[in-house]
Coordinates of C-alpha atoms and ligand atoms in Angstrom, one line a residue:
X1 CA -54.9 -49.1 57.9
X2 CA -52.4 -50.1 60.9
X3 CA -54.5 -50.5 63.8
X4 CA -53.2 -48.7 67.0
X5 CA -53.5 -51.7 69.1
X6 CA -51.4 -51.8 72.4
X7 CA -49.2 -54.1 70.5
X8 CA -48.4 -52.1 67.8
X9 CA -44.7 -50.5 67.5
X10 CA -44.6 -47.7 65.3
X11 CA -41.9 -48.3 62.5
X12 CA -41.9 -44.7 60.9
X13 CA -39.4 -41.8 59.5
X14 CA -40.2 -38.3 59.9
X15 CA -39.5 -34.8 57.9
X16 CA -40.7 -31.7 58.5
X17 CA -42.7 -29.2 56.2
X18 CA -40.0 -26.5 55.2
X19 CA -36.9 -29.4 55.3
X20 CA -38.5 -30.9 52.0
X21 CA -41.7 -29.5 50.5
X22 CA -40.6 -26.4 48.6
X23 CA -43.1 -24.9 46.4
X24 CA -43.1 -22.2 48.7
X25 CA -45.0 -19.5 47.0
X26 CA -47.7 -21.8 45.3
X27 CA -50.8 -22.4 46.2
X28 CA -51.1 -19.3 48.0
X29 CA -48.2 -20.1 50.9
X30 CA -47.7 -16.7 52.6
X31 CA -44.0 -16.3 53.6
X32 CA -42.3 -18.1 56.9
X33 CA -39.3 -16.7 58.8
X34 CA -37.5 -19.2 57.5
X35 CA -38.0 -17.7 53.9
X36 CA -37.3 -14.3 55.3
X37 CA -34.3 -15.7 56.9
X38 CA -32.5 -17.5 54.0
X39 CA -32.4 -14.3 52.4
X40 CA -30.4 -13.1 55.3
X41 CA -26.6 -12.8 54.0
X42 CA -24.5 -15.3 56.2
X43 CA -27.5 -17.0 57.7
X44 CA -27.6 -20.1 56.1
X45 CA -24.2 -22.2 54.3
X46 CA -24.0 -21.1 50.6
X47 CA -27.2 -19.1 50.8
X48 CA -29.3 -22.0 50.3
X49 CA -33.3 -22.1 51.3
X50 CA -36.1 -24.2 51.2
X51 CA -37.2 -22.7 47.9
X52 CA -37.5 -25.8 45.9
X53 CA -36.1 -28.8 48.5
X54 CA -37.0 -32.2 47.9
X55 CA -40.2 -30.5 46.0
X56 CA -42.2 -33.0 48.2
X57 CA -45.0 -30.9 47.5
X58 CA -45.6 -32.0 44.0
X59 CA -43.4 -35.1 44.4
X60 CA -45.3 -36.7 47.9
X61 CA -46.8 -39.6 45.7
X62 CA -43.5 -41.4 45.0
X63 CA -42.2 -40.1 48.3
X64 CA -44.9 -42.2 49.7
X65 CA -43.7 -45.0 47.2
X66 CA -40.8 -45.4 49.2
X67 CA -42.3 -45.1 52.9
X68 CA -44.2 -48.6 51.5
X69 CA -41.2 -50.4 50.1
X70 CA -39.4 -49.7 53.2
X71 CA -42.5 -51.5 55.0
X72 CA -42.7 -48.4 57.8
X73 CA -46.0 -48.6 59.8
X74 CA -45.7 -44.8 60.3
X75 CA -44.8 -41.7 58.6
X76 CA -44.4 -38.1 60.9
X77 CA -44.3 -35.0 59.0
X78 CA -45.1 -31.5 59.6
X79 CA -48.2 -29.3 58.6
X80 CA -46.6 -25.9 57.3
X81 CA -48.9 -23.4 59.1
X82 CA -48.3 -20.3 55.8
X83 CA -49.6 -22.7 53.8
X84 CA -53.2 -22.9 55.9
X85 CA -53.2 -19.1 57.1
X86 CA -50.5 -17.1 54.9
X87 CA -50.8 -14.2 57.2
X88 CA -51.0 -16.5 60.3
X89 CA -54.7 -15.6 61.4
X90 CA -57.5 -14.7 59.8
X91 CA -58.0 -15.4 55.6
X92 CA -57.5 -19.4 55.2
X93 CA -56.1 -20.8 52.6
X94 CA -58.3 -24.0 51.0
X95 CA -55.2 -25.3 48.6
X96 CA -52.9 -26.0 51.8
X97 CA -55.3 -27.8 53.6
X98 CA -56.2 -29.9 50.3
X99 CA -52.2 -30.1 50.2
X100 CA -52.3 -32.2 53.2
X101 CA -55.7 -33.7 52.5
X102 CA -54.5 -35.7 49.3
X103 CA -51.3 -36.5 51.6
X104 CA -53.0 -38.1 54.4
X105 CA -55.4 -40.2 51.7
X106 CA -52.4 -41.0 50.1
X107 CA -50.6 -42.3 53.6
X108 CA -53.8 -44.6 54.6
X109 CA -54.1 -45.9 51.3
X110 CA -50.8 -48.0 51.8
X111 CA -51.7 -48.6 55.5
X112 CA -49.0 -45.6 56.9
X113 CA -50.5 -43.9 60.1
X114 CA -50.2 -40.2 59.8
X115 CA -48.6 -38.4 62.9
X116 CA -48.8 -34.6 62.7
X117 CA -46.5 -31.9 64.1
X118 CA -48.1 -28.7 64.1
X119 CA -45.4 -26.7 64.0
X120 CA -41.8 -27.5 63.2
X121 CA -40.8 -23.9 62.8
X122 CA -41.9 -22.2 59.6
X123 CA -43.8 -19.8 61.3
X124 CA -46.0 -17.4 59.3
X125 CA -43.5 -14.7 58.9
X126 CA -46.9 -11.6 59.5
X127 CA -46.9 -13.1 63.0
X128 CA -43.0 -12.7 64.2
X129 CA -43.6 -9.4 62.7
X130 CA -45.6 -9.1 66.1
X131 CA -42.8 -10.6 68.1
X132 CA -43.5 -13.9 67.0
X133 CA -43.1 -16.1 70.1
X134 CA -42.3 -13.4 72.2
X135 CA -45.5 -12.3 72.4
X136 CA -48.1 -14.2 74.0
X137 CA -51.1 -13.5 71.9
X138 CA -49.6 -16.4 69.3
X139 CA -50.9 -18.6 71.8
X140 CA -54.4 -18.1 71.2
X141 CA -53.4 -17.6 67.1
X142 CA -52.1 -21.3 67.6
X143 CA -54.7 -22.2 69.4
X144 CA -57.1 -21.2 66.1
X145 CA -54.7 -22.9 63.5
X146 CA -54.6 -26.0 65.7
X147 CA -58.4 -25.7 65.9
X148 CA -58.6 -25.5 62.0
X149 CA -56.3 -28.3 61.4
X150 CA -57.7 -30.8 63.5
X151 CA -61.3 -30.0 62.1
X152 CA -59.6 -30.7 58.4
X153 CA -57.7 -33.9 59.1
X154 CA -58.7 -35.3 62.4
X155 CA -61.2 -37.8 61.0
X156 CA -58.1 -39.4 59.6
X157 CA -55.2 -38.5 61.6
X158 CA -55.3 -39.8 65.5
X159 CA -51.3 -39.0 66.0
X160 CA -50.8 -35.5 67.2
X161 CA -47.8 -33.6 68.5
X162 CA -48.0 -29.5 68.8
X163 CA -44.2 -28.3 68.8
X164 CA -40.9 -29.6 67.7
X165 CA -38.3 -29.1 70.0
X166 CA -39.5 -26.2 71.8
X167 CA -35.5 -25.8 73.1
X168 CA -34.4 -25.3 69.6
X169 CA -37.4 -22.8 68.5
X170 CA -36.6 -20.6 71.9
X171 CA -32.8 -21.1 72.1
X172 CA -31.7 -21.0 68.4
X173 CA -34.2 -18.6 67.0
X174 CA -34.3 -15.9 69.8
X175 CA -31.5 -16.5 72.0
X176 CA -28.3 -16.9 69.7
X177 CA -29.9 -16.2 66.2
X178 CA -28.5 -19.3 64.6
X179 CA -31.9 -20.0 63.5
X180 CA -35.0 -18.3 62.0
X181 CA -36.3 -15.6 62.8
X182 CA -32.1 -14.8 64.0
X183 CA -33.1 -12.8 67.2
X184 CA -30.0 -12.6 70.1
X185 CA -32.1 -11.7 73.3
X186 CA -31.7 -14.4 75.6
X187 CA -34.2 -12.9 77.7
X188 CA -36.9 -12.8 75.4
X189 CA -35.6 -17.0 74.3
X190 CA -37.2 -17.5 77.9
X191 CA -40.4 -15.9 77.4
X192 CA -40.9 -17.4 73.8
X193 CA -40.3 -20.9 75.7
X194 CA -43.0 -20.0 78.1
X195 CA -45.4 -19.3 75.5
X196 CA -44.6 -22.4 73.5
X197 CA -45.3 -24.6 76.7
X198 CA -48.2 -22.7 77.0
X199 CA -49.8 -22.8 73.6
X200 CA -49.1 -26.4 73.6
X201 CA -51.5 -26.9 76.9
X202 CA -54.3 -24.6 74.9
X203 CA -54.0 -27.2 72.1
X204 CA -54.5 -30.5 74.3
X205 CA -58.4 -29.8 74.4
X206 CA -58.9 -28.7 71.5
X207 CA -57.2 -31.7 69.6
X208 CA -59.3 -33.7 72.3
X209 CA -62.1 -32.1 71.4
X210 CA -61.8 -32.1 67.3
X211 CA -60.5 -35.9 66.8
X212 CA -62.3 -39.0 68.1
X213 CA -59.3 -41.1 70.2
X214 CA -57.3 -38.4 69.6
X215 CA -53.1 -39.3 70.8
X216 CA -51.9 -35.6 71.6
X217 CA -48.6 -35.0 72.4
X218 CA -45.4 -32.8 72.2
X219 CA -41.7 -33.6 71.0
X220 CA -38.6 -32.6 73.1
X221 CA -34.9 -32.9 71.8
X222 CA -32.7 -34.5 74.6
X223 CA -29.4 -34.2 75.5
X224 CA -28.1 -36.6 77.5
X225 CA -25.1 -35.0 79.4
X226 CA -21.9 -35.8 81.3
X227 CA -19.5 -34.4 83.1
X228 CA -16.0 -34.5 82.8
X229 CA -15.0 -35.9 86.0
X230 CA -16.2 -37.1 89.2
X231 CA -15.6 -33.4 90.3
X232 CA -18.3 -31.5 92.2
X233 CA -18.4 -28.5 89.9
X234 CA -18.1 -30.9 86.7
X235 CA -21.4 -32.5 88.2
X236 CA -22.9 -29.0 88.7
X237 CA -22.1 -27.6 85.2
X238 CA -23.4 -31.1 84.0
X239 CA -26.6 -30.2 86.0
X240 CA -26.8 -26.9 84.9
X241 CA -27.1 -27.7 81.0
X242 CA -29.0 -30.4 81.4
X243 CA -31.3 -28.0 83.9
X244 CA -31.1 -25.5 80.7
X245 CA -32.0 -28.1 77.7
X246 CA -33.7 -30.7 78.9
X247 CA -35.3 -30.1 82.5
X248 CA -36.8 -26.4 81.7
X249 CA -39.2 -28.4 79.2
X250 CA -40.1 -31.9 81.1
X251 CA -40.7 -30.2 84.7
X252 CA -43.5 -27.6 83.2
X253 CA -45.0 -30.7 81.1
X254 CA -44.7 -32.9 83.9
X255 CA -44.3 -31.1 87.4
X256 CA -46.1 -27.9 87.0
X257 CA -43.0 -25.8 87.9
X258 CA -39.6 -24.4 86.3
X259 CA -36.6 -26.1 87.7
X260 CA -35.6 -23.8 90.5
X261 CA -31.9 -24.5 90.4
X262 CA -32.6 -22.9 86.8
X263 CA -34.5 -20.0 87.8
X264 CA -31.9 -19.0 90.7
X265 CA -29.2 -19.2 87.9
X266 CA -30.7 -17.1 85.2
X267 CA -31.8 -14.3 88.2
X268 CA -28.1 -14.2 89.1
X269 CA -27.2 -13.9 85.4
X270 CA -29.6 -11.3 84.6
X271 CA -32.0 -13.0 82.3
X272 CA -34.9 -13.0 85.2
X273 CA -35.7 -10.4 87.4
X274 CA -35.8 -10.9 91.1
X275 CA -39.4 -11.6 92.3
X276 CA -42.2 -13.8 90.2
X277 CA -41.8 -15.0 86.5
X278 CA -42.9 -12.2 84.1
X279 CA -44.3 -14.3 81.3
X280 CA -46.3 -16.5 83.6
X281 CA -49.6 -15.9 84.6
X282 CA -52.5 -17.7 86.8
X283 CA -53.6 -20.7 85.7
X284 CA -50.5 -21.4 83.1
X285 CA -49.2 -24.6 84.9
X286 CA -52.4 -26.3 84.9
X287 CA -52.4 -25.4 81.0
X288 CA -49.4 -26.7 80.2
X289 CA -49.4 -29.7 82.5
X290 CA -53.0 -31.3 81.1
X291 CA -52.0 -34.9 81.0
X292 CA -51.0 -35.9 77.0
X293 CA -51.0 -39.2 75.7
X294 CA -47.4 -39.6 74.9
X295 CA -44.2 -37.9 75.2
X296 CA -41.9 -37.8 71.5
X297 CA -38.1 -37.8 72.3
X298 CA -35.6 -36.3 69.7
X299 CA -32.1 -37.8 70.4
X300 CA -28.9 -37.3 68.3
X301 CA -26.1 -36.8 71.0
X302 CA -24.6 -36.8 74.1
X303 CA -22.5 -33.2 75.6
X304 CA -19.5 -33.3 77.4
X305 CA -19.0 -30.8 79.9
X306 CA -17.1 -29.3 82.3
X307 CA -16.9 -26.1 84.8
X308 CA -15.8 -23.0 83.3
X309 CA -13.3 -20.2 84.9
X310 CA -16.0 -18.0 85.8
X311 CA -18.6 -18.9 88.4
X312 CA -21.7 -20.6 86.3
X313 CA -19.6 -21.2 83.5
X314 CA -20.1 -24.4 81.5
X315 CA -17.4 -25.4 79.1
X316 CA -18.3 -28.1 76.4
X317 CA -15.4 -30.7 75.4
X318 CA -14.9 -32.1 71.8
X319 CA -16.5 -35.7 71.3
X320 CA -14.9 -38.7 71.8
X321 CA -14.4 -41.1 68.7
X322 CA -15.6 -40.3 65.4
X323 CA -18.5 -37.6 64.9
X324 CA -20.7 -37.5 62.6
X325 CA -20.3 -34.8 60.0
X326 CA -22.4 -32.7 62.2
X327 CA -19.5 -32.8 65.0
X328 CA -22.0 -34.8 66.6
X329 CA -20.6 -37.6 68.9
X330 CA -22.0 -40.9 68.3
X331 CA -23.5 -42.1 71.7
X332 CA -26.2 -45.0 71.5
X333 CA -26.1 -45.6 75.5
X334 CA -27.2 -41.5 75.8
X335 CA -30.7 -43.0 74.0
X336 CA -30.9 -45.3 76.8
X337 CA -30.0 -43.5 79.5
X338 CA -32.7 -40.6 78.2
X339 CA -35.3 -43.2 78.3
X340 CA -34.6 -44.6 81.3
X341 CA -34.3 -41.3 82.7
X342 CA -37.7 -39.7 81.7
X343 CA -39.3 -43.2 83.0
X344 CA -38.2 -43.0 86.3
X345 CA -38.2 -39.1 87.1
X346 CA -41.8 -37.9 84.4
X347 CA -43.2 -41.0 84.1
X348 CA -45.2 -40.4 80.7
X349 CA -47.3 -43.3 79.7
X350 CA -46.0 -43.4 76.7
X351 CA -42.9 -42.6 74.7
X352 CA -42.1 -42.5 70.7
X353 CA -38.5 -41.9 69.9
X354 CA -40.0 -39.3 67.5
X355 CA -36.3 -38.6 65.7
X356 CA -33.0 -40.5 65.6
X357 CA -30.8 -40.1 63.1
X358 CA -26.8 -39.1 61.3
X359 CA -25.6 -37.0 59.0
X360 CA -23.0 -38.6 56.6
X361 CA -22.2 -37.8 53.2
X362 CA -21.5 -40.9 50.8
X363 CA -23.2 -40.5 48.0
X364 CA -24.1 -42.5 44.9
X365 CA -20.9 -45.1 43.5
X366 CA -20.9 -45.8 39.8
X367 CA -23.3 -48.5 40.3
X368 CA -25.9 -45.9 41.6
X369 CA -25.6 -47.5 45.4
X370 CA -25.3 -45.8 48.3
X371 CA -23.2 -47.6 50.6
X372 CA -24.0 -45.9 53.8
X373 CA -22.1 -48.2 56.2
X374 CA -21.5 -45.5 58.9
X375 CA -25.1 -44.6 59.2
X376 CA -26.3 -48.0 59.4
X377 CA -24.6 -48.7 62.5
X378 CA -25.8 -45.7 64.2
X379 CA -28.9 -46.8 63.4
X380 CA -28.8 -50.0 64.6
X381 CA -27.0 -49.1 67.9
X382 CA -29.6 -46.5 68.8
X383 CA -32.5 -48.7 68.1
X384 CA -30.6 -51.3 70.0
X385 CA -30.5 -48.8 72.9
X386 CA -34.6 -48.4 72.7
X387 CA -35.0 -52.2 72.6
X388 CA -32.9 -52.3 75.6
X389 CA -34.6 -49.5 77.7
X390 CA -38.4 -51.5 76.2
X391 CA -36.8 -54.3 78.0
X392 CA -36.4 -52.5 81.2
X393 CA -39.2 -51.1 81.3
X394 CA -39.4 -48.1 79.4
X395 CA -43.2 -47.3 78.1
X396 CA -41.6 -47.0 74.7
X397 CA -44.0 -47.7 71.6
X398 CA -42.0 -46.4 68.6
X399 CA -39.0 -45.4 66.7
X400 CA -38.6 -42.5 63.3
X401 CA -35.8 -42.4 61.8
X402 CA -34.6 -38.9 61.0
X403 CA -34.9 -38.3 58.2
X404 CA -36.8 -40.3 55.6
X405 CA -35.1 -37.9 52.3
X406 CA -31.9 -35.9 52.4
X407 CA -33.4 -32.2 52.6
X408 CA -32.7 -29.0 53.9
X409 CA -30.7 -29.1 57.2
X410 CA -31.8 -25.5 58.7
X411 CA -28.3 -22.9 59.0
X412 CA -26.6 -26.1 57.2
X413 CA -28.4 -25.7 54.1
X414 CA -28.2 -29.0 51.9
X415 CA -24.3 -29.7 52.7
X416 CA -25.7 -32.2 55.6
X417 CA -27.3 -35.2 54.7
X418 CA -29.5 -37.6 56.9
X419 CA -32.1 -39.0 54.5
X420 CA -31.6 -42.9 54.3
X421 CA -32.8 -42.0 51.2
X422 CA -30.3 -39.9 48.6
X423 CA -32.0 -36.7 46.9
X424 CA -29.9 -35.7 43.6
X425 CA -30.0 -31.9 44.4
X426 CA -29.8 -31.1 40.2
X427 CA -32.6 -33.3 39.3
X428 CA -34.3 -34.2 42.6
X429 CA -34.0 -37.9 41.7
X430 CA -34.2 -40.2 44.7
X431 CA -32.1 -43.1 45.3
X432 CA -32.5 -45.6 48.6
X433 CA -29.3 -45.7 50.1
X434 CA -27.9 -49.3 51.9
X435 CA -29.5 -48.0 54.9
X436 CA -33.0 -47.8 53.7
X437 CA -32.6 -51.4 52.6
X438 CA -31.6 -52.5 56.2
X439 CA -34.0 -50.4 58.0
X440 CA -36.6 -52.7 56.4
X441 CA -34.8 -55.3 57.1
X442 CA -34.6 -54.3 60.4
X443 CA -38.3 -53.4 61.1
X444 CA -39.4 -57.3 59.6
X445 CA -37.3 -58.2 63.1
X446 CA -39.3 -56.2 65.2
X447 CA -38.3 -55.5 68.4
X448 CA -38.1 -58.8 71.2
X449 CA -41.5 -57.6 72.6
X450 CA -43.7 -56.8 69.8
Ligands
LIG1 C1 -33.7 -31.8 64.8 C2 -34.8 -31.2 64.0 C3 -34.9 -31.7 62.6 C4 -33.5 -32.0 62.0 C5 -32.7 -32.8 62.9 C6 -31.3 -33.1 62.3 O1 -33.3 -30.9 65.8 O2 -36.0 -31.4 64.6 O3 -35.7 -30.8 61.8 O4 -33.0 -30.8 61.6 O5 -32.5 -32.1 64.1

């Protein structure tokens, strides 16, 4: 088993549960609102769903296969919480935690440490039926699932993060709908933050608590963001998205407080009320501010952005140079300028670049090789950037790419491919593509200071 020395540099690749396990009613999986919402007409390109995926579930032992060609030191992957309580409290379900059982085995066998998200947003579809994260009893129902995960696994796993990109679960799934469960109350997107933050503190001990040298943490997407000119009000709208994206999560983790440039705005736009937070009680800011042991950073992009017309306004510009085919712009110096960033102003003690990654479509030539050119060079610019910000003193002690498989890209369906390895969506065959070949290449290098 890789030992978690201070020297080590976790080499991994991450996926999440719903992205590529399918098998979504065996075993006794109750339904997630991602099921629920891929049978939603228009929510999803082509009405795809997660139904069958990569069928990781049945497939993990070649899937595994791979993660030891490619010579990764790490693998992160998400437990799917239906599959451990289908109705998200209450009756367990003994075949999903054997599921992951036989996966983690399978990881230490070929030396890959395990690193568990808790949730990366299949949420058991009985409990959004109760508001989902709108309502803050799902804190303490996370708080039990946490609790009966860690008592399964954590004699084997030592790598824990609670939520994936708590922006994306509050934004996209309860502010503008684009994701499950498809709610459009920015409000409520606020309060369903709060309770993610929260939950995540009420985890902390227990993951403490359940797994000897237990490494708890949380992941957070990053945007890095800049304005369009030197103006004063391109500065400010800069400000303002970054204070919306990235600042509303790291202050509460880091300072005990929401960004109060942040709270002012959304009082004068009507999303607050005048007078104290109503989703925050006594007490939560100690919760959600218990020291973790590292901080996992999700970058893809950088955003462009200027003032809008109307006072508060921010207007996003199109990318500059060639996106990827997510209309993403390509922006390694963004990664650096994140890290660099949360150093100086959070100070974590540690920081895993938990997801980095670019959708491009070449596929299979006649030969059967993928010659993935484009998404070799994003890769090697971004992890460039992290051996940069390492060097300058960045607390930074690993790198996943995203993703390890091809699989199913949320509200994109399968169209969008970031696997450095191709999935055959007719016969689920799996091909390395050029850039699994030089990211094992590129982890024999190491980084200057390992
Ligand atoms: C991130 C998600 C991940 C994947 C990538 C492309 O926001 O965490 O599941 O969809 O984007």
């Amino acid at each position: 088993m890789s030992q978690s020395s201070p020297k080590t540099f976790w080499w991994g690749v991450a996926t999440s549960a719903y992205q590529i396990e399918g098998a979504v009613r065996e075993d006794g999986r109750g339904e997630s609102i991602w099921d629920r919402f891929c049978r939603v007409p228009g929510a999803v390109e082509r009405g795809d769903s997660g139904d069958v995926a990569c069928d990781h579930y049945h497939r993990y032992a070649e899937d595994i296969a791979l993660m030891a060609e490619l010579d990764v030191n790490a693998y992160r992957f998400s437990i799917a919480w239906p599959r451990i309580f289908p109705e998200g409290r209450g009756r367990e379900e003994p075949r999903g935690i054997a599921f992951y059982d036989r996966l983690v085995d399978a990881l230490l066998e070929q030396g890959i440490q395990p690193f568990v998200t808790l949730y990366h947003w299949d949420l058991p579809q009985a409990l959004e039926d109760e508001g989902g994260w709108r309502n803050r009893h799902i804190v303490d129902d996370f708080a039990r699932y946490v609790d009966r995960v860690s008592r399964a696994l954590g004699d084997r796993v030592k790598y824990w993060t609670t939520h994936n990109e708590p922006w994306c679960i509050a934004t996209l799934g309860y502010s503008n709908g684009i994701h499950a469960p498809g709610v459009r109350d920015p409000a409520a997107a606020l309060a369903a933050a709060h309770h993610l933050l929260l939950s995540h503190g009420r985890a902390v001990p227990i993951l403490r608590a359940n797994v000897p040298g237990a490494k708890v943490g949380i992941v957070l997407n990053q945007l890095w963001v800049i304005p369009a000119s030197a103006r004063a009000e391109d500065a400010e709208a800069a400000r303002a998205l970054d204070g919306d994206f990235n600042r509303w999560y790291l202050d509460p983790l880091f300072r005990r407080a929401y960004p109060e440039d942040r709270v002012a705005a959304y009082r004068r736009d009507g999303r607050l009320p005048a007078g104290p937070l109503p989703f925050v009680h006594a007490g939560d800011f100690e919760e959600i501010s218990r020291p973790i042991d590292f901080l996992g950073v999700n970058y893809y992009t950088c955003a462009r952005v200027a003032a809008g017309d109307a006072p508060g306004e921010i207007r996003s510009l199109p990318p500059e140079g060639e996106p990827t085919e997510m209309g993403w712009e390509v922006y390694p110096q963004g990664l650096y300028e994140t890290l660099m960033r949360i150093t100086r102003d959070y100070a974590p003690t540690s920081m895993l670049v938990t997801e980095n990654g670019a959708s491009y479509g070449d596929g299979p030539d006649e030969n059967r090789r993928v010659k993935d050119q484009r998404r070799i060079d994003y890769l090697a610019s971004h992890i460039d950037a992290c051996e940069r910000a390492k060097r300058d003193g960045a607390p930074l002690d690993g790198y996943f790419v995203w993703s390890l498989l091809d699989n199913f890209e949320w509200q994109c369906g399968y169209r969008q491919r970031f696997g450095i390895v191709w999935v055959d969506w007719s016969t689920l065959q799996r091909i390395p593509k050029d850039s699994a070949f030089w990211y094992r290449d590129r982890i024999r290098r190491g980084l200057g200071r390992d």
